[in-house]
């Protein structure tokens, strides 16, 4: 793995020109056209990790032009590369990710503030995604034959790459979210321009380096580091971009949709959620069941300091076990060890930025003003960095902002229900619909509730796992389209019907 562009993350004090060349266009690394740079900050202590190029609209235009040329080229262009060769490249990337697992996991931990173990798990999940899409495209047939009702007609439905893709990714899972887009885009035969979050771009730079090392032709993968405005906005509106895939917040996602509308390009959006975790009393009937449900509620809410689109930030617990459950949950939340994610024993890292810390504090303050009861956390610890203690807010209700809106911080709200219908109504009472969990010892109830929840993923007696072969995405304002699974590949394709008349002859519709 090339380290010139990220070596400052390991302690070097002076940024070099190479570190500023984080824009990748047509197979070459370059600085921003404007010469602008951005300091990437360590969320643990706000010191500089690295210096990257701060791209703009001109850089985005150059990257799109390179991707367009690589897609529209002759017989040897990437879309016309045999499927087996495309799949082999994806598998080489997977092998390189595992080769550099420790280095990449460490960099993801430092850049995004998560624990080192979370960084390692991310690399493994990314590896699985590249392998899955390689296997998926190789295992497909040559199209779907359609019976036209005549032996003189050959009719087939085929799938082709959509073209130039703009891939815009968030700051919380930089490598993972990029790979969920890059792997299917390449598998389908597309070229792309990738724009990572300007806050956490470092492992995305490494991913482009690995794609190059694996043998991807110049111009197929392009990278522009820089802010959403102007880089992301320019990509979304660009006439030579055929698809824009965006993962991020609702406000930014709606801006992407508006920008893409004039060119009527394909749009895929994953916009987060406000995810319920419903706990029925029967799940807590035994000591083991109670302990498991509490443990999983902590994991649902506080993994990566709650900076997860599918975080179980709304605990909806049945009245008979509410007080015992919340008391134990709060006790354990107070004991969560926070600090630098690379240190031994640390369970929760900082928030990603000063802005995200301030946002979290504001939500907690508004909840307390609206009548919530603080059971744990609710404050910054002493010392530097963007840390916030895992927070449990009891006696919450649907009118509170903290219950309705996505906080993206370590904040768990508690609501109570008495009947199954009430539990479902509360869980579905959100403009989002990304994910949700149901805890019960009753298999019939589990199936009933899961079937009634309007969320793209429903976990029964679990929370957070996903599979690369299963679609990921949401209902309502959680977005449009799906990532992962066969549908995740289909997002990057156009469908074409090819009808061949094997015995053409005059129709004689017009007498002539």
Coordinates of C-alpha atoms in Angstrom, one line a residue:
X1 CA 0.0 0.0 0.0
X2 CA 1.3 3.4 -0.9
X3 CA 1.6 5.6 2.2
X4 CA 2.9 9.0 0.8
X5 CA -0.5 10.6 0.9
X6 CA -1.4 9.4 4.4
X7 CA 1.9 9.2 6.2
X8 CA 1.1 12.2 8.4
X9 CA -1.5 10.0 10.1
X10 CA 1.4 8.2 11.8
X11 CA 2.9 11.3 13.3
X12 CA 4.9 13.2 10.7
X13 CA 4.6 16.9 11.3
X14 CA 5.0 18.5 7.9
X15 CA 2.7 17.8 5.0
X16 CA 4.3 17.1 1.7
X17 CA 3.2 17.8 -1.8
X18 CA 2.3 14.1 -2.2
X19 CA 0.0 14.4 0.7
X20 CA -1.9 17.2 -1.0
X21 CA -2.2 15.2 -4.2
X22 CA -5.4 13.3 -3.2
X23 CA -7.4 13.9 -6.4
X24 CA -7.1 11.0 -8.8
X25 CA -8.1 11.7 -12.4
X26 CA -7.4 9.5 -15.4
X27 CA -4.9 7.4 -13.5
X28 CA -2.9 10.3 -12.2
X29 CA -2.7 11.8 -8.7
X30 CA -2.9 15.6 -8.6
X31 CA -3.5 18.6 -6.4
X32 CA -6.7 20.7 -6.6
X33 CA -6.8 23.1 -9.6
X34 CA -7.1 25.9 -7.1
X35 CA -4.2 24.7 -5.0
X36 CA -6.5 24.7 -1.9
X37 CA -6.0 22.1 0.9
X38 CA -7.8 20.9 3.9
X39 CA -6.4 19.7 7.3
X40 CA -8.0 16.4 8.4
X41 CA -8.3 16.4 12.1
X42 CA -8.0 13.6 14.7
X43 CA -11.3 13.7 16.6
X44 CA -9.5 12.5 19.7
X45 CA -7.5 15.7 20.2
X46 CA -8.2 18.0 17.2
X47 CA -4.7 17.7 15.9
X48 CA -3.9 17.4 12.2
X49 CA -3.8 13.8 10.8
X50 CA -3.1 14.7 7.2
X51 CA -3.5 17.4 4.6
X52 CA -5.5 16.7 1.5
X53 CA -6.5 18.5 -1.7
X54 CA -9.6 20.6 -1.4
X55 CA -11.2 20.0 -4.8
X56 CA -13.7 22.2 -6.6
X57 CA -16.0 22.2 -9.6
X58 CA -13.1 22.2 -12.1
X59 CA -11.7 19.1 -10.5
X60 CA -15.1 17.4 -10.6
X61 CA -15.4 18.3 -14.3
X62 CA -12.0 16.8 -15.1
X63 CA -12.8 13.6 -13.2
X64 CA -16.1 13.2 -15.1
X65 CA -14.4 13.8 -18.4
X66 CA -11.9 11.0 -17.6
X67 CA -14.6 8.6 -16.5
X68 CA -16.6 9.4 -19.6
X69 CA -13.7 8.7 -21.9
X70 CA -12.9 5.4 -20.1
X71 CA -16.5 4.4 -20.5
X72 CA -17.0 5.5 -24.1
X73 CA -13.7 4.2 -25.4
X74 CA -13.2 1.4 -27.9
X75 CA -13.4 -2.4 -27.6
X76 CA -10.9 -2.4 -24.8
X77 CA -12.9 0.0 -22.6
X78 CA -14.0 -1.2 -19.1
X79 CA -17.7 -1.8 -20.0
X80 CA -16.6 -4.3 -22.7
X81 CA -14.1 -6.1 -20.4
X82 CA -15.2 -9.7 -20.0
X83 CA -17.2 -10.3 -16.9
X84 CA -14.6 -12.9 -15.7
X85 CA -11.9 -10.3 -15.9
X86 CA -13.9 -7.7 -13.9
X87 CA -14.7 -10.3 -11.3
X88 CA -11.0 -11.3 -11.0
X89 CA -10.0 -7.7 -10.4
X90 CA -12.6 -7.4 -7.6
X91 CA -11.1 -10.5 -6.0
X92 CA -7.6 -9.1 -6.3
X93 CA -8.8 -6.0 -4.5
X94 CA -10.3 -8.2 -1.7
X95 CA -6.9 -9.9 -1.3
X96 CA -5.1 -6.6 -1.1
X97 CA -7.6 -5.4 1.6
X98 CA -6.8 -8.4 3.7
X99 CA -3.1 -8.0 3.1
X100 CA -3.3 -4.4 4.5
X101 CA -6.0 -5.1 7.0
X102 CA -4.1 -3.8 10.1
X103 CA -2.9 -0.6 8.4
X104 CA -6.3 0.3 6.9
X105 CA -8.1 -0.6 10.1
X106 CA -5.8 1.7 12.0
X107 CA -6.3 4.5 9.6
X108 CA -10.1 4.2 9.7
X109 CA -9.9 4.2 13.5
X110 CA -7.8 7.4 13.5
X111 CA -9.8 9.2 10.8
X112 CA -13.3 8.4 11.9
X113 CA -12.7 8.0 15.7
X114 CA -14.0 4.5 16.0
X115 CA -12.3 1.7 17.9
X116 CA -9.5 -0.2 16.2
X117 CA -11.5 -3.4 16.3
X118 CA -14.4 -1.6 14.5
X119 CA -11.9 -0.5 11.9
X120 CA -10.7 -4.1 11.4
X121 CA -14.3 -5.3 11.1
X122 CA -15.0 -2.7 8.5
X123 CA -12.1 -4.0 6.4
X124 CA -13.5 -7.5 6.6
X125 CA -17.0 -6.4 5.6
X126 CA -15.6 -4.5 2.7
X127 CA -13.6 -7.6 1.6
X128 CA -16.8 -9.6 1.8
X129 CA -18.6 -7.1 -0.4
X130 CA -16.0 -7.2 -3.2
X131 CA -16.0 -11.0 -3.1
X132 CA -19.8 -11.1 -3.2
X133 CA -20.2 -8.9 -6.2
X134 CA -17.4 -10.8 -8.0
X135 CA -19.3 -14.1 -7.4
X136 CA -22.6 -12.6 -8.3
X137 CA -21.7 -11.3 -11.8
X138 CA -19.8 -14.5 -12.7
X139 CA -22.7 -16.6 -11.8
X140 CA -25.2 -14.8 -14.0
X141 CA -26.5 -16.1 -17.3
X142 CA -26.4 -14.3 -20.6
X143 CA -29.8 -12.6 -20.3
X144 CA -33.4 -13.6 -20.0
X145 CA -34.9 -15.2 -23.1
X146 CA -38.4 -14.0 -23.8
X147 CA -40.8 -16.3 -25.7
X148 CA -42.1 -14.1 -28.6
X149 CA -44.5 -16.8 -29.8
X150 CA -42.6 -17.5 -33.0
X151 CA -39.7 -19.7 -33.9
X152 CA -38.5 -16.9 -36.2
X153 CA -37.9 -14.5 -33.4
X154 CA -35.1 -14.5 -30.8
X155 CA -36.0 -12.1 -28.0
X156 CA -33.8 -11.5 -24.9
X157 CA -33.6 -9.1 -22.1
X158 CA -30.0 -8.1 -21.1
X159 CA -28.4 -5.8 -18.6
X160 CA -25.8 -3.2 -19.4
X161 CA -23.8 -0.8 -17.3
X162 CA -25.5 2.5 -16.7
X163 CA -22.4 4.6 -17.6
X164 CA -20.6 7.2 -15.5
X165 CA -21.5 7.0 -11.8
X166 CA -21.1 9.8 -9.2
X167 CA -20.5 8.1 -5.9
X168 CA -20.9 10.4 -2.8
X169 CA -20.2 8.9 0.6
X170 CA -20.6 9.9 4.2
X171 CA -18.1 10.4 7.1
X172 CA -19.2 7.7 9.5
X173 CA -18.2 4.6 7.5
X174 CA -15.9 6.0 4.9
X175 CA -14.4 2.8 3.5
X176 CA -17.5 0.6 3.9
X177 CA -19.9 3.0 2.3
X178 CA -17.5 3.7 -0.6
X179 CA -17.1 0.0 -1.2
X180 CA -20.8 -0.7 -1.2
X181 CA -20.9 1.5 -4.2
X182 CA -17.6 0.9 -5.9
X183 CA -17.8 -2.9 -5.9
X184 CA -21.2 -3.2 -7.7
X185 CA -20.4 -0.3 -10.0
X186 CA -17.2 -2.0 -11.2
X187 CA -18.8 -5.4 -11.4
X188 CA -21.5 -4.0 -13.7
X189 CA -18.9 -2.4 -16.0
X190 CA -19.3 1.2 -15.0
X191 CA -16.7 4.0 -14.6
X192 CA -17.1 6.4 -11.7
X193 CA -16.1 9.5 -9.8
X194 CA -15.9 9.0 -6.1
X195 CA -16.4 11.9 -3.6
X196 CA -15.8 11.0 0.0
X197 CA -16.8 13.1 2.9
X198 CA -14.3 16.0 3.3
X199 CA -14.1 15.1 7.1
X200 CA -12.9 11.5 6.7
X201 CA -11.4 10.9 3.2
X202 CA -8.2 9.0 4.1
X203 CA -9.2 5.3 3.6
X204 CA -11.0 6.2 0.4
X205 CA -7.7 7.5 -1.0
X206 CA -6.2 4.1 0.0
X207 CA -9.0 2.2 -1.8
X208 CA -8.2 4.0 -5.0
X209 CA -4.6 3.1 -4.6
X210 CA -5.6 -0.6 -4.1
X211 CA -7.8 -0.5 -7.2
X212 CA -4.8 0.8 -9.2
X213 CA -2.5 -1.8 -7.8
X214 CA -5.0 -4.5 -8.7
X215 CA -4.8 -3.4 -12.3
X216 CA -7.9 -1.2 -12.9
X217 CA -7.3 0.7 -16.2
X218 CA -6.8 4.5 -15.9
X219 CA -9.9 6.6 -15.9
X220 CA -12.2 3.9 -14.6
X221 CA -11.9 5.0 -11.0
X222 CA -11.6 8.7 -10.3
X223 CA -11.5 10.5 -6.9
X224 CA -12.1 14.1 -5.9
X225 CA -11.6 15.1 -2.3
X226 CA -13.5 18.2 -1.3
X227 CA -16.8 19.5 0.1
X228 CA -20.3 18.7 -0.9
X229 CA -20.6 22.2 -2.3
X230 CA -19.2 22.6 -4.9
X231 CA -17.9 19.0 -5.6
X232 CA -20.9 16.9 -4.8
X233 CA -23.3 19.5 -6.2
X234 CA -21.4 19.6 -9.5
X235 CA -21.4 15.8 -9.8
X236 CA -25.1 15.6 -9.1
X237 CA -26.0 18.1 -11.8
X238 CA -23.4 17.1 -14.4
X239 CA -24.9 16.2 -17.8
X240 CA -22.2 13.5 -18.4
X241 CA -23.0 11.7 -15.2
X242 CA -25.6 8.9 -15.7
X243 CA -26.2 7.9 -12.1
X244 CA -25.6 9.5 -8.7
X245 CA -25.5 7.3 -5.6
X246 CA -25.5 9.3 -2.4
X247 CA -25.4 8.2 1.2
X248 CA -25.8 10.9 3.9
X249 CA -28.3 13.1 5.6
X250 CA -31.8 13.9 4.5
X251 CA -31.2 17.6 3.8
X252 CA -28.2 16.9 1.5
X253 CA -30.0 14.0 -0.1
X254 CA -32.9 16.2 -1.2
X255 CA -30.4 18.7 -2.7
X256 CA -28.9 15.9 -4.7
X257 CA -32.3 14.9 -6.0
X258 CA -33.0 18.5 -7.1
X259 CA -29.6 18.8 -8.7
X260 CA -30.0 15.6 -10.6
X261 CA -33.5 16.3 -11.8
X262 CA -32.7 18.5 -14.8
X263 CA -30.7 15.8 -16.5
X264 CA -33.1 13.0 -15.4
X265 CA -30.3 10.8 -14.3
X266 CA -30.7 7.7 -12.2
X267 CA -30.6 8.5 -8.4
X268 CA -30.0 6.1 -5.5
X269 CA -30.2 7.6 -2.0
X270 CA -29.5 6.1 1.5
X271 CA -30.5 8.9 3.9
X272 CA -30.4 7.4 7.4
X273 CA -33.1 6.5 9.9
X274 CA -34.6 6.9 13.3
X275 CA -34.6 3.3 14.2
X276 CA -36.8 1.6 16.8
X277 CA -35.7 -1.3 19.0
X278 CA -38.8 -2.9 20.5
X279 CA -38.5 -5.0 23.6
X280 CA -41.4 -7.1 24.7
X281 CA -41.5 -8.2 28.4
X282 CA -41.4 -11.9 27.4
X283 CA -37.9 -11.4 26.0
X284 CA -36.8 -10.6 29.6
X285 CA -38.6 -13.4 31.4
X286 CA -35.3 -15.1 32.2
X287 CA -32.1 -13.6 33.5
X288 CA -30.2 -14.7 30.4
X289 CA -32.9 -13.1 28.1
X290 CA -32.9 -9.9 30.2
X291 CA -29.1 -9.6 30.1
X292 CA -29.0 -10.3 26.3
X293 CA -31.7 -7.7 25.5
X294 CA -30.0 -5.0 27.6
X295 CA -26.6 -5.8 26.1
X296 CA -28.0 -5.6 22.6
X297 CA -29.8 -2.3 23.3
X298 CA -26.4 -0.9 24.3
X299 CA -24.8 -2.2 21.1
X300 CA -27.7 -0.9 19.0
X301 CA -27.4 2.6 20.4
X302 CA -23.7 3.2 21.2
X303 CA -21.6 1.4 18.6
X304 CA -19.3 4.0 17.0
X305 CA -20.8 6.6 19.4
X306 CA -24.2 6.2 17.8
X307 CA -22.9 7.6 14.5
X308 CA -24.6 4.8 12.5
X309 CA -27.5 5.3 10.1
X310 CA -29.1 2.1 11.5
X311 CA -28.4 2.9 15.2
X312 CA -31.2 1.7 17.5
X313 CA -31.6 5.1 19.0
X314 CA -35.3 4.6 20.0
X315 CA -35.8 2.0 22.7
X316 CA -39.5 1.1 22.9
X317 CA -39.9 -1.2 25.9
X318 CA -43.0 -2.9 27.3
X319 CA -44.3 -1.3 30.5
X320 CA -44.0 -4.3 33.0
X321 CA -40.2 -4.5 32.5
X322 CA -39.5 -0.8 31.7
X323 CA -38.1 0.4 35.1
X324 CA -35.8 -2.6 35.6
X325 CA -34.7 -2.5 32.0
X326 CA -33.9 1.2 31.9
X327 CA -32.1 1.1 35.3
X328 CA -29.8 -1.6 34.2
X329 CA -29.3 0.0 30.8
X330 CA -28.3 3.3 32.4
X331 CA -26.0 1.6 34.9
X332 CA -24.1 -0.2 32.1
X333 CA -24.0 3.0 29.9
X334 CA -22.3 4.9 32.7
X335 CA -19.5 2.2 32.7
X336 CA -18.7 2.4 29.0
X337 CA -15.1 3.2 28.6
X338 CA -14.5 6.1 26.2
X339 CA -11.2 7.3 24.7
X340 CA -8.9 6.9 21.7
X341 CA -10.1 3.9 19.8
X342 CA -6.6 2.4 19.4
X343 CA -6.0 2.2 23.2
X344 CA -6.6 -1.1 25.0
X345 CA -9.9 -1.5 26.7
X346 CA -11.6 1.4 25.0
X347 CA -15.2 0.6 24.0
X348 CA -16.4 3.9 22.5
X349 CA -14.5 6.7 20.6
X350 CA -15.2 10.4 20.1
X351 CA -17.7 12.0 17.8
X352 CA -16.2 12.8 14.4
X353 CA -16.1 16.6 14.6
X354 CA -16.8 19.7 16.8
X355 CA -19.9 20.3 14.8
X356 CA -21.3 16.8 15.5
X357 CA -20.5 17.3 19.2
X358 CA -22.3 20.6 19.3
X359 CA -25.3 19.0 17.5
X360 CA -25.5 16.2 20.0
X361 CA -25.4 18.6 23.0
X362 CA -28.1 20.7 21.5
X363 CA -30.4 17.7 21.0
X364 CA -29.9 16.5 24.6
X365 CA -30.6 20.1 25.9
X366 CA -33.8 20.3 23.9
X367 CA -34.9 16.9 25.2
X368 CA -34.4 17.9 28.8
X369 CA -36.3 21.1 28.2
X370 CA -39.2 19.1 26.7
X371 CA -39.4 16.9 29.8
X372 CA -37.1 14.0 29.2
X373 CA -35.4 12.5 32.3
X374 CA -31.6 12.0 32.2
X375 CA -30.6 8.5 33.4
X376 CA -27.0 8.4 32.2
X377 CA -24.4 10.6 30.4
X378 CA -25.6 13.9 29.1
X379 CA -22.2 15.7 29.2
X380 CA -18.7 15.9 27.8
X381 CA -15.9 14.3 29.8
X382 CA -13.0 16.5 30.9
X383 CA -10.1 16.8 28.4
X384 CA -9.6 17.5 24.7
X385 CA -11.4 16.0 21.7
X386 CA -15.0 15.5 20.6
X387 CA -16.1 13.1 23.3
X388 CA -19.6 12.8 24.7
X389 CA -20.7 10.3 27.3
X390 CA -23.3 7.7 26.3
X391 CA -26.6 9.1 27.2
X392 CA -29.9 7.6 28.2
X393 CA -33.0 9.8 28.1
X394 CA -36.1 8.3 29.8
X395 CA -39.8 9.3 29.7
X396 CA -39.5 10.4 26.1
X397 CA -42.5 10.8 23.7
X398 CA -43.0 11.3 20.0
X399 CA -43.4 15.1 20.2
X400 CA -39.8 15.5 21.2
X401 CA -37.2 16.5 18.5
X402 CA -34.8 14.0 19.9
X403 CA -37.3 11.2 19.2
X404 CA -38.2 12.4 15.7
X405 CA -34.9 13.6 14.3
X406 CA -31.6 11.7 13.6
X407 CA -29.0 12.8 16.2
X408 CA -26.1 10.7 15.0
X409 CA -24.5 10.7 18.5
X410 CA -24.5 8.5 21.6
X411 CA -28.1 9.3 22.6
X412 CA -30.7 6.7 23.4
X413 CA -34.4 7.7 24.0
X414 CA -36.8 5.5 25.9
X415 CA -40.5 5.1 25.1
X416 CA -43.1 2.7 26.7
X417 CA -45.9 0.6 25.3
X418 CA -48.6 -1.7 26.7
X419 CA -50.0 -3.6 23.7
X420 CA -48.5 -5.1 20.6
X421 CA -50.5 -2.8 18.4
X422 CA -49.2 0.2 20.4
X423 CA -45.6 -1.1 19.9
X424 CA -46.0 -1.3 16.2
X425 CA -47.7 2.1 16.0
X426 CA -44.8 3.7 17.9
X427 CA -42.1 1.9 15.8
X428 CA -43.7 3.0 12.6
X429 CA -44.4 6.6 13.8
X430 CA -41.4 8.0 12.0
X431 CA -40.8 9.7 8.6
X432 CA -37.8 7.3 8.2
X433 CA -37.9 3.6 7.7
X434 CA -34.4 2.1 7.5
X435 CA -34.1 -0.5 10.2
X436 CA -35.7 -1.8 13.4
X437 CA -35.4 -4.6 16.0
X438 CA -37.9 -6.8 17.8
X439 CA -37.2 -8.7 21.0
X440 CA -39.6 -11.4 22.0
X441 CA -39.7 -15.1 23.0
X442 CA -42.9 -15.6 21.1
X443 CA -42.1 -16.8 17.5
X444 CA -45.6 -15.9 16.3
X445 CA -45.4 -12.4 17.7
X446 CA -41.9 -12.0 16.2
X447 CA -43.3 -12.8 12.7
X448 CA -46.4 -10.6 13.1
X449 CA -44.5 -7.6 14.3
X450 CA -41.7 -8.0 11.8
X451 CA -44.3 -8.2 9.0
X452 CA -46.0 -5.0 10.1
X453 CA -42.9 -2.8 10.6
X454 CA -42.3 -0.4 7.7
X455 CA -38.5 -0.6 7.7
X456 CA -36.1 -1.9 5.1
X457 CA -34.3 -4.3 7.6
X458 CA -35.9 -5.9 10.6
X459 CA -33.9 -7.8 13.1
X460 CA -35.6 -10.4 15.4
X461 CA -33.7 -10.9 18.7
X462 CA -30.6 -9.2 17.3
X463 CA -29.5 -5.8 16.1
X464 CA -27.0 -4.4 13.5
X465 CA -25.8 -7.5 11.5
X466 CA -26.1 -7.3 7.7
X467 CA -25.2 -9.6 4.8
X468 CA -23.7 -8.6 1.5
X469 CA -26.1 -10.9 -0.3
X470 CA -29.2 -9.2 1.4
X471 CA -30.4 -5.8 0.2
X472 CA -29.9 -2.7 2.4
X473 CA -32.0 0.4 2.2
X474 CA -35.2 1.9 3.6
X475 CA -38.8 3.0 3.3
X476 CA -40.0 6.6 3.4
X477 CA -37.4 9.3 3.8
X478 CA -34.7 6.7 4.4
X479 CA -34.1 6.8 0.7
X480 CA -34.6 5.4 -2.8
X481 CA -33.1 2.2 -4.1
X482 CA -31.1 -0.5 -2.4
X483 CA -27.4 -1.3 -1.8
X484 CA -26.0 -4.9 -1.6
X485 CA -27.7 -8.0 -2.8
X486 CA -28.8 -8.5 -6.4
X487 CA -30.8 -5.2 -6.3
X488 CA -27.6 -3.4 -5.3
X489 CA -26.0 -4.6 -8.6
X490 CA -29.2 -3.7 -10.5
X491 CA -28.9 -0.1 -9.4
X492 CA -25.8 0.2 -11.6
X493 CA -27.4 -1.3 -14.7
X494 CA -29.8 -0.4 -17.5
X495 CA -32.2 -3.0 -18.9
X496 CA -32.4 -3.6 -22.6
X497 CA -34.7 -5.7 -24.7
X498 CA -33.1 -7.1 -27.9
X499 CA -35.6 -8.4 -30.4
X500 CA -34.2 -10.2 -33.4
X501 CA -36.3 -11.2 -36.4
X502 CA -34.6 -14.4 -37.9
X503 CA -36.8 -14.4 -41.0
X504 CA -37.5 -10.8 -42.0
X505 CA -40.0 -10.2 -44.8
X506 CA -42.3 -7.4 -45.9
X507 CA -45.2 -6.4 -43.6
X508 CA -47.4 -4.9 -46.4
X509 CA -49.1 -2.6 -44.0
X510 CA -49.0 0.1 -46.6
X511 CA -50.1 -0.8 -50.1
X512 CA -47.4 1.3 -51.8

